[in-house]
Structure formats: C-alpha cells, structure tokens
C-alpha cells in the first residue's frame, strides 16, 4: 500500500482496503507521531464475546472520516504523521500468552514512535498498552471512560480479564498517585462496595449521574486538577455511552452518556498532555447499523486530533 493516506478526492471512501481513517499500512513503523494498532481479542470478556471482531469493524466505519472539519483550523494529518500498523496476532486460547505478546509488541511500537492508538478488543489489553506508555513516559495520569471501574479482582481463574486492567495498573505502579480519573461509572456491580478498593487507592470516580448533574466543564476541571503536567493516557470503553448510542458491546449498562457527551469530554484532552490512547469493547455481532463501530472510529479520530492539537497545533 502507498506510503500516503488514501486521498478521498481520487478514491471514493468505500474503495480500497480499509485501514484506520485510510492511513497507510506500515507493519514496522518508526519515528511516527501516532501509530494505530488493532488488538483483536476477547479472551477477557465476562459476558457477551465478540470484541475480537472490533478492529475490523472500526476500521471499516472509519473510512468515512477525514480528519478535517468544523472548528478545526488545521486537519489532523496536516499536523501529525500517523500510520496503521495492522493487528497484533493474539492467542484466542491463552490469556497469559495474549497479555505477554500484547505487552511486548506495544512496548516495541511505543519505544520507536511517540504515541499509540490501540483499537480493541476487550478492555483487558489496556493493561498492556498502559505498560507500554509507562515504559516510555513514566508514571501516567489516566482518563478512563467506562460504565465499569475495571478495578475488580481476578475471577474464574482468569488473572487478566476485562474487569481487571486498572487494578493491575495501580498495583504495578503504572499510575501516578491520585491521577486515575474514571468517568461514566454506573449500574450493577458484583458487590455493593465494589468501588471501595479503587477509592482507597485514590481513584477519582465520576458517576454517570454526576456527569449529568455537574456537566462536562466541571468534569474537565477535575481532570485538569488531577492530571496537570503528567503524561496522560486515555482509555475509552464504548460502554461508557448508553446502549442507545453503543449497542454493540459486551456488557451494556443503561443510563450512560450520549455520544455527544463522550466526544465533548475527549475534546478537552488536547489542552492536557496526551501520550497514548485506546478505544475498546466494540462487539460487532451485537451492533446495529454500525452505530457502535462508527462511534468508536469517531472517538479514535477525535483522540488523534486532540493529540495533534496538543503537540503540534498553534492554538491551545
Ligand atoms: Mn465497561
Ligand atoms: Mn471496561
């Protein structure tokens, strides 16, 4: 494939092989601002499986997105150089092997490029991505958008399931003290006090109800206060949005944010110091008309623009 992004003027957007946002496919990238990488895996899901097909669905929907648009004085790809590195070939059978390979591949990519955008896959692999970002940048601030805290202990004999990534990240010292901010948390959890452990670790938990009551601006003020100056990792589980906006996911929870609210939160990231991203938990078999995959693609596109704005843009 060409070393340039496919030009929508000469090639209709439904044509050619679907890389993320029609970026060039570069399986061995070095020196790029951002590398997009797929992590097709759902060995960590606790309910509906199928997120292994997420990267393919997200890429397919992402061909619609240009990177230029309203309120953008410069387009994303006028500001940064980005490529799609393809997928990591993760074992569908062995959770430990998948985590080990994801960790080594993401660390290698992060060492040779400035930032990664991982397309999941289930949320368990965010631990591997956090390890890679930590190896490059040191203790991280984290913005985690999700219906679930994902700080639960291992269950069913599975150490690295999709409810554990932020517990491991805290225990492994990947997160700077008090710098994990979770937004959109709600719904049913296995125990009445299942958020207590996270709060004891200094995690800031903003529930979906609090987002509604306080508004996006106050949430962004909290994020700024908790993460100022630190390298910021952003992890988006699409189930942060209400199932009306993101039906295609493994553990849906009613009462969530709208897609507009999620994107408004992400638009605050460019004022901070973002260094790594993921968008996870798209399960195409439960999707309707590609709603969730397109939403995830838009989140990824917005994260790329926010990275560009933060690191290369002339305006704050
Ligand atoms: Mn979730
Ligand atoms: Mn999650």
mmCIF file of C-alpha atoms and ligand atoms in Angstrom:
data_model
loop_
_atom_site.group_PDB
_atom_site.id
_atom_site.type_symbol
_atom_site.label_atom_id
_atom_site.label_comp_id
_atom_site.label_asym_id
_atom_site.label_seq_id
_atom_site.Cartn_x
_atom_site.Cartn_y
_atom_site.Cartn_z
ATOM 1 C CA UNK A 1 0.000 0.000 0.000
ATOM 2 C CA UNK A 2 1.099 3.542 -0.670
ATOM 3 C CA UNK A 3 3.081 5.477 1.911
ATOM 4 C CA UNK A 4 0.459 8.216 1.764
ATOM 5 C CA UNK A 5 -3.036 8.315 3.193
ATOM 6 C CA UNK A 6 -5.588 7.426 0.517
ATOM 7 C CA UNK A 7 -6.948 10.621 -0.995
ATOM 8 C CA UNK A 8 -10.756 10.833 -0.870
ATOM 9 C CA UNK A 9 -10.776 13.059 -3.953
ATOM 10 C CA UNK A 10 -9.223 10.419 -6.190
ATOM 11 C CA UNK A 11 -10.533 7.279 -4.426
ATOM 12 C CA UNK A 12 -14.134 7.015 -3.170
ATOM 13 C CA UNK A 13 -14.245 6.308 0.554
ATOM 14 C CA UNK A 14 -15.804 2.860 0.160
ATOM 15 C CA UNK A 15 -12.966 1.722 -2.126
ATOM 16 C CA UNK A 16 -9.607 0.093 -1.333
ATOM 17 C CA UNK A 17 -8.544 -1.864 1.768
ATOM 18 C CA UNK A 18 -9.899 -0.302 4.976
ATOM 19 C CA UNK A 19 -7.077 0.831 7.239
ATOM 20 C CA UNK A 20 -7.982 3.184 10.101
ATOM 21 C CA UNK A 21 -9.023 6.512 8.529
ATOM 22 C CA UNK A 22 -7.366 5.295 5.303
ATOM 23 C CA UNK A 23 -3.907 5.764 6.778
ATOM 24 C CA UNK A 24 -1.008 3.958 5.123
ATOM 25 C CA UNK A 25 -0.436 0.407 6.359
ATOM 26 C CA UNK A 26 3.029 0.240 7.891
ATOM 27 C CA UNK A 27 3.648 -3.007 9.822
ATOM 28 C CA UNK A 28 7.090 -1.894 11.016
ATOM 29 C CA UNK A 29 6.676 1.800 11.878
ATOM 30 C CA UNK A 30 9.411 4.012 13.261
ATOM 31 C CA UNK A 31 9.501 7.725 14.019
ATOM 32 C CA UNK A 32 5.788 8.430 13.658
ATOM 33 C CA UNK A 33 3.752 10.746 15.864
ATOM 34 C CA UNK A 34 0.969 8.190 16.311
ATOM 35 C CA UNK A 35 0.690 4.526 15.356
ATOM 36 C CA UNK A 36 -2.762 2.927 15.211
ATOM 37 C CA UNK A 37 -2.736 -0.773 16.100
ATOM 38 C CA UNK A 38 -5.551 -3.302 16.275
ATOM 39 C CA UNK A 39 -5.851 -5.776 19.154
ATOM 40 C CA UNK A 40 -8.424 -8.357 18.047
ATOM 41 C CA UNK A 41 -9.016 -10.327 21.219
ATOM 42 C CA UNK A 42 -11.916 -11.127 23.541
ATOM 43 C CA UNK A 43 -10.460 -13.787 25.817
ATOM 44 C CA UNK A 44 -11.062 -11.424 28.742
ATOM 45 C CA UNK A 45 -14.786 -10.874 28.254
ATOM 46 C CA UNK A 46 -17.101 -11.844 31.089
ATOM 47 C CA UNK A 47 -20.450 -11.798 29.255
ATOM 48 C CA UNK A 48 -21.019 -11.363 25.501
ATOM 49 C CA UNK A 49 -17.932 -12.385 23.494
ATOM 50 C CA UNK A 50 -17.169 -10.932 20.066
ATOM 51 C CA UNK A 51 -14.857 -7.931 20.593
ATOM 52 C CA UNK A 52 -12.194 -9.850 18.647
ATOM 53 C CA UNK A 53 -14.010 -8.547 15.568
ATOM 54 C CA UNK A 54 -13.888 -4.949 16.832
ATOM 55 C CA UNK A 55 -10.792 -3.685 14.997
ATOM 56 C CA UNK A 56 -12.092 -4.873 11.627
ATOM 57 C CA UNK A 57 -15.496 -3.210 12.154
ATOM 58 C CA UNK A 58 -13.988 0.030 13.457
ATOM 59 C CA UNK A 59 -11.591 0.291 10.522
ATOM 60 C CA UNK A 60 -14.452 -0.366 8.082
ATOM 61 C CA UNK A 61 -16.508 2.507 9.518
ATOM 62 C CA UNK A 62 -13.503 4.817 9.894
ATOM 63 C CA UNK A 63 -13.047 5.228 6.127
ATOM 64 C CA UNK A 64 -15.811 7.853 6.291
ATOM 65 C CA UNK A 65 -13.721 10.170 8.497
ATOM 66 C CA UNK A 66 -11.443 12.821 7.025
ATOM 67 C CA UNK A 67 -9.608 14.383 9.977
ATOM 68 C CA UNK A 68 -10.621 17.851 8.793
ATOM 69 C CA UNK A 69 -13.867 19.505 9.794
ATOM 70 C CA UNK A 70 -15.700 22.281 11.561
ATOM 71 C CA UNK A 71 -13.838 24.201 14.264
ATOM 72 C CA UNK A 72 -10.538 22.714 13.088
ATOM 73 C CA UNK A 73 -8.203 25.349 11.709
ATOM 74 C CA UNK A 74 -5.842 22.565 10.641
ATOM 75 C CA UNK A 75 -6.614 18.950 9.812
ATOM 76 C CA UNK A 76 -5.258 16.112 11.927
ATOM 77 C CA UNK A 77 -2.954 14.839 9.218
ATOM 78 C CA UNK A 78 -1.659 18.309 8.372
ATOM 79 C CA UNK A 79 -0.269 18.331 11.913
ATOM 80 C CA UNK A 80 0.891 14.760 12.614
ATOM 81 C CA UNK A 81 2.293 11.762 10.764
ATOM 82 C CA UNK A 82 0.319 8.623 11.537
ATOM 83 C CA UNK A 83 0.100 5.083 10.178
ATOM 84 C CA UNK A 84 -1.895 1.918 10.762
ATOM 85 C CA UNK A 85 0.429 -0.897 11.878
ATOM 86 C CA UNK A 86 -2.206 -3.604 11.421
ATOM 87 C CA UNK A 87 -3.139 -6.040 14.161
ATOM 88 C CA UNK A 88 -1.356 -7.977 16.885
ATOM 89 C CA UNK A 89 -1.873 -11.735 16.370
ATOM 90 C CA UNK A 90 -3.119 -12.598 19.845
ATOM 91 C CA UNK A 91 -3.883 -16.100 21.077
ATOM 92 C CA UNK A 92 -7.639 -16.759 21.349
ATOM 93 C CA UNK A 93 -6.873 -19.581 23.833
ATOM 94 C CA UNK A 94 -4.323 -18.337 26.332
ATOM 95 C CA UNK A 95 -4.948 -15.167 28.369
ATOM 96 C CA UNK A 96 -1.386 -15.048 29.735
ATOM 97 C CA UNK A 97 0.166 -15.511 26.300
ATOM 98 C CA UNK A 98 -2.074 -12.826 24.803
ATOM 99 C CA UNK A 99 -1.132 -10.360 27.545
ATOM 100 C CA UNK A 100 2.579 -11.117 27.162
ATOM 101 C CA UNK A 101 2.542 -10.689 23.376
ATOM 102 C CA UNK A 102 0.420 -7.520 23.554
ATOM 103 C CA UNK A 103 2.814 -6.083 26.140
ATOM 104 C CA UNK A 104 5.951 -6.805 24.109
ATOM 105 C CA UNK A 105 4.501 -5.653 20.766
ATOM 106 C CA UNK A 106 3.020 -2.432 22.173
ATOM 107 C CA UNK A 107 6.231 -1.665 24.094
ATOM 108 C CA UNK A 108 8.253 -2.109 20.914
ATOM 109 C CA UNK A 109 5.916 0.210 18.970
ATOM 110 C CA UNK A 110 5.884 2.796 21.789
ATOM 111 C CA UNK A 111 9.660 2.814 22.013
ATOM 112 C CA UNK A 112 10.032 3.700 18.337
ATOM 113 C CA UNK A 113 7.057 6.040 17.922
ATOM 114 C CA UNK A 114 5.654 8.840 20.094
ATOM 115 C CA UNK A 115 2.117 7.571 20.779
ATOM 116 C CA UNK A 116 -0.172 4.621 20.108
ATOM 117 C CA UNK A 117 -3.909 4.369 19.494
ATOM 118 C CA UNK A 118 -4.979 0.801 20.233
ATOM 119 C CA UNK A 119 -8.291 -0.395 18.779
ATOM 120 C CA UNK A 120 -9.743 -3.280 20.823
ATOM 121 C CA UNK A 121 -10.543 -5.931 21.524
ATOM 122 C CA UNK A 122 -11.742 -6.217 25.073
ATOM 123 C CA UNK A 123 -10.561 -3.940 27.875
ATOM 124 C CA UNK A 124 -8.084 -6.411 29.392
ATOM 125 C CA UNK A 125 -5.459 -5.348 26.839
ATOM 126 C CA UNK A 126 -5.392 -1.768 28.082
ATOM 127 C CA UNK A 127 -3.049 -3.071 30.773
ATOM 128 C CA UNK A 128 -0.536 -3.947 28.060
ATOM 129 C CA UNK A 129 -0.968 -0.506 26.481
ATOM 130 C CA UNK A 130 -0.551 1.214 29.862
ATOM 131 C CA UNK A 131 2.644 -0.755 30.473
ATOM 132 C CA UNK A 132 3.976 0.379 27.086
ATOM 133 C CA UNK A 133 3.121 4.039 27.709
ATOM 134 C CA UNK A 134 4.623 3.849 31.209
ATOM 135 C CA UNK A 135 7.859 2.357 29.858
ATOM 136 C CA UNK A 136 8.166 5.334 27.528
ATOM 137 C CA UNK A 137 6.853 8.199 29.694
ATOM 138 C CA UNK A 138 6.941 7.088 33.351
ATOM 139 C CA UNK A 139 4.014 7.254 35.812
ATOM 140 C CA UNK A 140 0.853 8.167 33.958
ATOM 141 C CA UNK A 141 -2.262 10.163 34.532
ATOM 142 C CA UNK A 142 -5.234 8.225 33.178
ATOM 143 C CA UNK A 143 -8.647 9.314 31.930
ATOM 144 C CA UNK A 144 -10.802 6.176 31.885
ATOM 145 C CA UNK A 145 -14.270 6.449 30.322
ATOM 146 C CA UNK A 146 -16.400 3.416 31.125
ATOM 147 C CA UNK A 147 -19.617 2.204 32.754
ATOM 148 C CA UNK A 148 -17.378 -0.019 34.883
ATOM 149 C CA UNK A 149 -14.430 0.736 37.160
ATOM 150 C CA UNK A 150 -12.447 -2.272 35.893
ATOM 151 C CA UNK A 151 -10.571 -2.407 39.201
ATOM 152 C CA UNK A 152 -12.084 -5.734 40.186
ATOM 153 C CA UNK A 153 -10.073 -8.736 41.364
ATOM 154 C CA UNK A 154 -9.410 -11.771 39.152
ATOM 155 C CA UNK A 155 -12.319 -14.257 38.891
ATOM 156 C CA UNK A 156 -12.913 -17.724 37.410
ATOM 157 C CA UNK A 157 -9.167 -18.328 37.481
ATOM 158 C CA UNK A 158 -8.567 -15.506 34.988
ATOM 159 C CA UNK A 159 -5.918 -13.005 36.057
ATOM 160 C CA UNK A 160 -6.222 -10.602 33.115
ATOM 161 C CA UNK A 161 -9.937 -10.347 32.377
ATOM 162 C CA UNK A 162 -11.606 -7.178 31.139
ATOM 163 C CA UNK A 163 -12.654 -6.142 34.640
ATOM 164 C CA UNK A 164 -9.081 -6.005 35.987
ATOM 165 C CA UNK A 165 -6.839 -3.730 33.850
ATOM 166 C CA UNK A 166 -6.897 -0.708 36.153
ATOM 167 C CA UNK A 167 -6.417 -2.806 39.300
ATOM 168 C CA UNK A 168 -3.244 -4.283 37.787
ATOM 169 C CA UNK A 169 -2.143 -0.856 36.539
ATOM 170 C CA UNK A 170 -2.461 0.574 40.054
ATOM 171 C CA UNK A 171 -0.745 -2.420 41.658
ATOM 172 C CA UNK A 172 2.091 -2.309 39.111
ATOM 173 C CA UNK A 173 2.692 1.399 39.821
ATOM 174 C CA UNK A 174 1.896 2.497 36.275
ATOM 175 C CA UNK A 175 -0.384 5.304 37.501
ATOM 176 C CA UNK A 176 0.882 8.432 39.241
ATOM 177 C CA UNK A 177 -0.630 8.830 42.750
ATOM 178 C CA UNK A 178 -4.190 10.156 42.619
ATOM 179 C CA UNK A 179 -4.066 10.537 38.839
ATOM 180 C CA UNK A 180 -6.655 7.973 37.680
ATOM 181 C CA UNK A 181 -9.965 9.647 36.812
ATOM 182 C CA UNK A 182 -12.881 7.388 35.880
ATOM 183 C CA UNK A 183 -15.965 8.908 34.245
ATOM 184 C CA UNK A 184 -19.373 7.406 33.466
ATOM 185 C CA UNK A 185 -19.343 4.695 36.131
ATOM 186 C CA UNK A 186 -22.785 3.253 36.883
ATOM 187 C CA UNK A 187 -25.036 0.269 37.035
ATOM 188 C CA UNK A 188 -24.778 -3.123 38.591
ATOM 189 C CA UNK A 189 -21.587 -4.457 40.156
ATOM 190 C CA UNK A 190 -20.942 -7.807 41.810
ATOM 191 C CA UNK A 191 -20.812 -6.328 45.323
ATOM 192 C CA UNK A 192 -22.341 -3.273 46.965
ATOM 193 C CA UNK A 193 -18.930 -1.894 47.893
ATOM 194 C CA UNK A 194 -17.069 -2.902 44.740
ATOM 195 C CA UNK A 195 -15.758 0.627 44.178
ATOM 196 C CA UNK A 196 -14.304 0.890 47.674
ATOM 197 C CA UNK A 197 -10.918 -0.582 46.734
ATOM 198 C CA UNK A 198 -10.485 1.919 43.898
ATOM 199 C CA UNK A 199 -11.412 4.867 46.095
ATOM 200 C CA UNK A 200 -8.928 3.672 48.732
ATOM 201 C CA UNK A 201 -6.238 3.825 46.031
ATOM 202 C CA UNK A 202 -7.069 7.493 45.394
ATOM 203 C CA UNK A 203 -9.047 6.915 42.203
ATOM 204 C CA UNK A 204 -11.461 9.736 41.319
ATOM 205 C CA UNK A 205 -14.783 8.184 40.307
ATOM 206 C CA UNK A 206 -17.274 10.401 38.485
ATOM 207 C CA UNK A 207 -20.523 8.515 38.059
ATOM 208 C CA UNK A 208 -22.813 8.928 35.055
ATOM 209 C CA UNK A 209 -25.290 10.719 37.335
ATOM 210 C CA UNK A 210 -22.584 13.156 38.427
ATOM 211 C CA UNK A 211 -21.761 13.939 34.800
ATOM 212 C CA UNK A 212 -25.418 14.760 34.270
ATOM 213 C CA UNK A 213 -25.621 16.916 37.406
ATOM 214 C CA UNK A 214 -22.252 18.693 37.132
ATOM 215 C CA UNK A 215 -21.839 18.968 33.362
ATOM 216 C CA UNK A 216 -18.831 18.368 31.130
ATOM 217 C CA UNK A 217 -16.975 21.532 32.151
ATOM 218 C CA UNK A 218 -16.708 20.536 35.825
ATOM 219 C CA UNK A 219 -15.512 17.057 34.878
ATOM 220 C CA UNK A 220 -12.800 18.582 32.691
ATOM 221 C CA UNK A 221 -11.822 20.921 35.549
ATOM 222 C CA UNK A 222 -11.389 17.877 37.809
ATOM 223 C CA UNK A 223 -9.349 16.120 35.123
ATOM 224 C CA UNK A 224 -7.116 19.167 34.753
ATOM 225 C CA UNK A 225 -6.603 19.350 38.526
ATOM 226 C CA UNK A 226 -5.742 15.661 38.857
ATOM 227 C CA UNK A 227 -3.523 15.289 35.792
ATOM 228 C CA UNK A 228 -1.855 18.669 35.157
ATOM 229 C CA UNK A 229 1.632 18.265 33.727
ATOM 230 C CA UNK A 230 1.575 14.466 33.773
ATOM 231 C CA UNK A 231 1.676 12.316 30.636
ATOM 232 C CA UNK A 232 -1.996 11.433 30.059
ATOM 233 C CA UNK A 233 -3.283 8.084 28.843
ATOM 234 C CA UNK A 234 -6.914 7.995 27.647
ATOM 235 C CA UNK A 235 -8.823 4.710 27.667
ATOM 236 C CA UNK A 236 -12.355 4.635 26.250
ATOM 237 C CA UNK A 237 -14.646 1.646 26.771
ATOM 238 C CA UNK A 238 -17.548 2.279 24.380
ATOM 239 C CA UNK A 239 -19.987 1.108 27.062
ATOM 240 C CA UNK A 240 -19.442 4.493 28.747
ATOM 241 C CA UNK A 241 -22.154 5.559 26.310
ATOM 242 C CA UNK A 242 -25.749 4.500 26.790
ATOM 243 C CA UNK A 243 -26.713 1.326 24.892
ATOM 244 C CA UNK A 244 -28.873 3.581 22.705
ATOM 245 C CA UNK A 245 -25.618 5.071 21.362
ATOM 246 C CA UNK A 246 -23.414 1.971 21.665
ATOM 247 C CA UNK A 247 -25.477 -1.232 21.495
ATOM 248 C CA UNK A 248 -22.614 -3.296 20.076
ATOM 249 C CA UNK A 249 -20.663 -4.043 23.217
ATOM 250 C CA UNK A 250 -20.120 -6.896 25.647
ATOM 251 C CA UNK A 251 -21.531 -5.584 28.923
ATOM 252 C CA UNK A 252 -24.043 -2.803 28.165
ATOM 253 C CA UNK A 253 -25.354 -0.624 31.013
ATOM 254 C CA UNK A 254 -28.385 1.687 30.598
ATOM 255 C CA UNK A 255 -28.245 5.267 31.826
ATOM 256 C CA UNK A 256 -24.971 6.168 30.149
ATOM 257 C CA UNK A 257 -23.584 9.229 28.432
ATOM 258 C CA UNK A 258 -24.634 10.304 24.963
ATOM 259 C CA UNK A 259 -22.112 10.041 22.141
ATOM 260 C CA UNK A 260 -22.052 13.850 22.078
ATOM 261 C CA UNK A 261 -21.125 13.984 25.773
ATOM 262 C CA UNK A 262 -18.343 11.430 25.311
ATOM 263 C CA UNK A 263 -16.890 13.376 22.380
ATOM 264 C CA UNK A 264 -17.181 16.647 24.333
ATOM 265 C CA UNK A 265 -15.134 15.121 27.148
ATOM 266 C CA UNK A 266 -12.499 13.904 24.707
ATOM 267 C CA UNK A 267 -12.257 17.352 23.152
ATOM 268 C CA UNK A 268 -10.813 18.547 26.458
ATOM 269 C CA UNK A 269 -7.834 16.209 26.144
ATOM 270 C CA UNK A 270 -5.926 18.436 23.719
ATOM 271 C CA UNK A 271 -5.486 21.057 26.454
ATOM 272 C CA UNK A 272 -3.572 18.454 28.508
ATOM 273 C CA UNK A 273 -0.563 16.275 27.684
ATOM 274 C CA UNK A 274 -1.895 13.122 25.960
ATOM 275 C CA UNK A 275 0.629 10.347 25.227
ATOM 276 C CA UNK A 276 -1.454 7.247 24.477
ATOM 277 C CA UNK A 277 -4.956 6.043 23.718
ATOM 278 C CA UNK A 278 -7.269 3.126 23.326
ATOM 279 C CA UNK A 279 -10.886 2.577 22.343
ATOM 280 C CA UNK A 280 -12.158 -0.865 23.230
ATOM 281 C CA UNK A 281 -15.110 -3.233 23.664
ATOM 282 C CA UNK A 282 -16.803 -2.895 20.263
ATOM 283 C CA UNK A 283 -18.686 -6.152 19.681
ATOM 284 C CA UNK A 284 -19.961 -6.052 16.075
ATOM 285 C CA UNK A 285 -22.271 -9.081 16.414
ATOM 286 C CA UNK A 286 -24.466 -7.051 18.773
ATOM 287 C CA UNK A 287 -24.166 -3.808 16.840
ATOM 288 C CA UNK A 288 -26.966 -2.224 14.834
ATOM 289 C CA UNK A 289 -26.186 -0.494 11.526
ATOM 290 C CA UNK A 290 -22.574 0.011 12.594
ATOM 291 C CA UNK A 291 -23.588 2.598 15.246
ATOM 292 C CA UNK A 292 -21.033 1.452 17.795
ATOM 293 C CA UNK A 293 -18.187 0.840 15.369
ATOM 294 C CA UNK A 294 -18.663 4.287 13.828
ATOM 295 C CA UNK A 295 -18.796 5.817 17.310
ATOM 296 C CA UNK A 296 -15.509 4.091 18.202
ATOM 297 C CA UNK A 297 -13.969 5.270 14.938
ATOM 298 C CA UNK A 298 -15.057 8.832 15.712
ATOM 299 C CA UNK A 299 -13.555 8.557 19.208
ATOM 300 C CA UNK A 300 -10.273 7.364 17.706
ATOM 301 C CA UNK A 301 -10.331 10.176 15.141
ATOM 302 C CA UNK A 302 -11.039 12.758 17.848
ATOM 303 C CA UNK A 303 -8.202 11.398 20.002
ATOM 304 C CA UNK A 304 -5.807 11.703 17.059
ATOM 305 C CA UNK A 305 -6.929 15.296 16.507
ATOM 306 C CA UNK A 306 -6.534 16.104 20.205
ATOM 307 C CA UNK A 307 -3.029 14.649 20.137
ATOM 308 C CA UNK A 308 -2.234 16.773 17.087
ATOM 309 C CA UNK A 309 -3.696 19.885 18.723
ATOM 310 C CA UNK A 310 -1.795 19.315 21.938
ATOM 311 C CA UNK A 311 1.601 18.547 20.450
ATOM 312 C CA UNK A 312 1.642 20.313 17.072
ATOM 313 C CA UNK A 313 -1.191 22.825 16.960
ATOM 314 C CA UNK A 314 -0.696 26.583 17.209
ATOM 315 C CA UNK A 315 -3.822 27.129 19.309
ATOM 316 C CA UNK A 316 -4.483 25.727 22.789
HETATM 317 MN MN1 LIG B 1 -17.322 -1.323 30.576
HETATM 318 MN MN1 LIG B 2 -14.054 -1.539 30.580
#
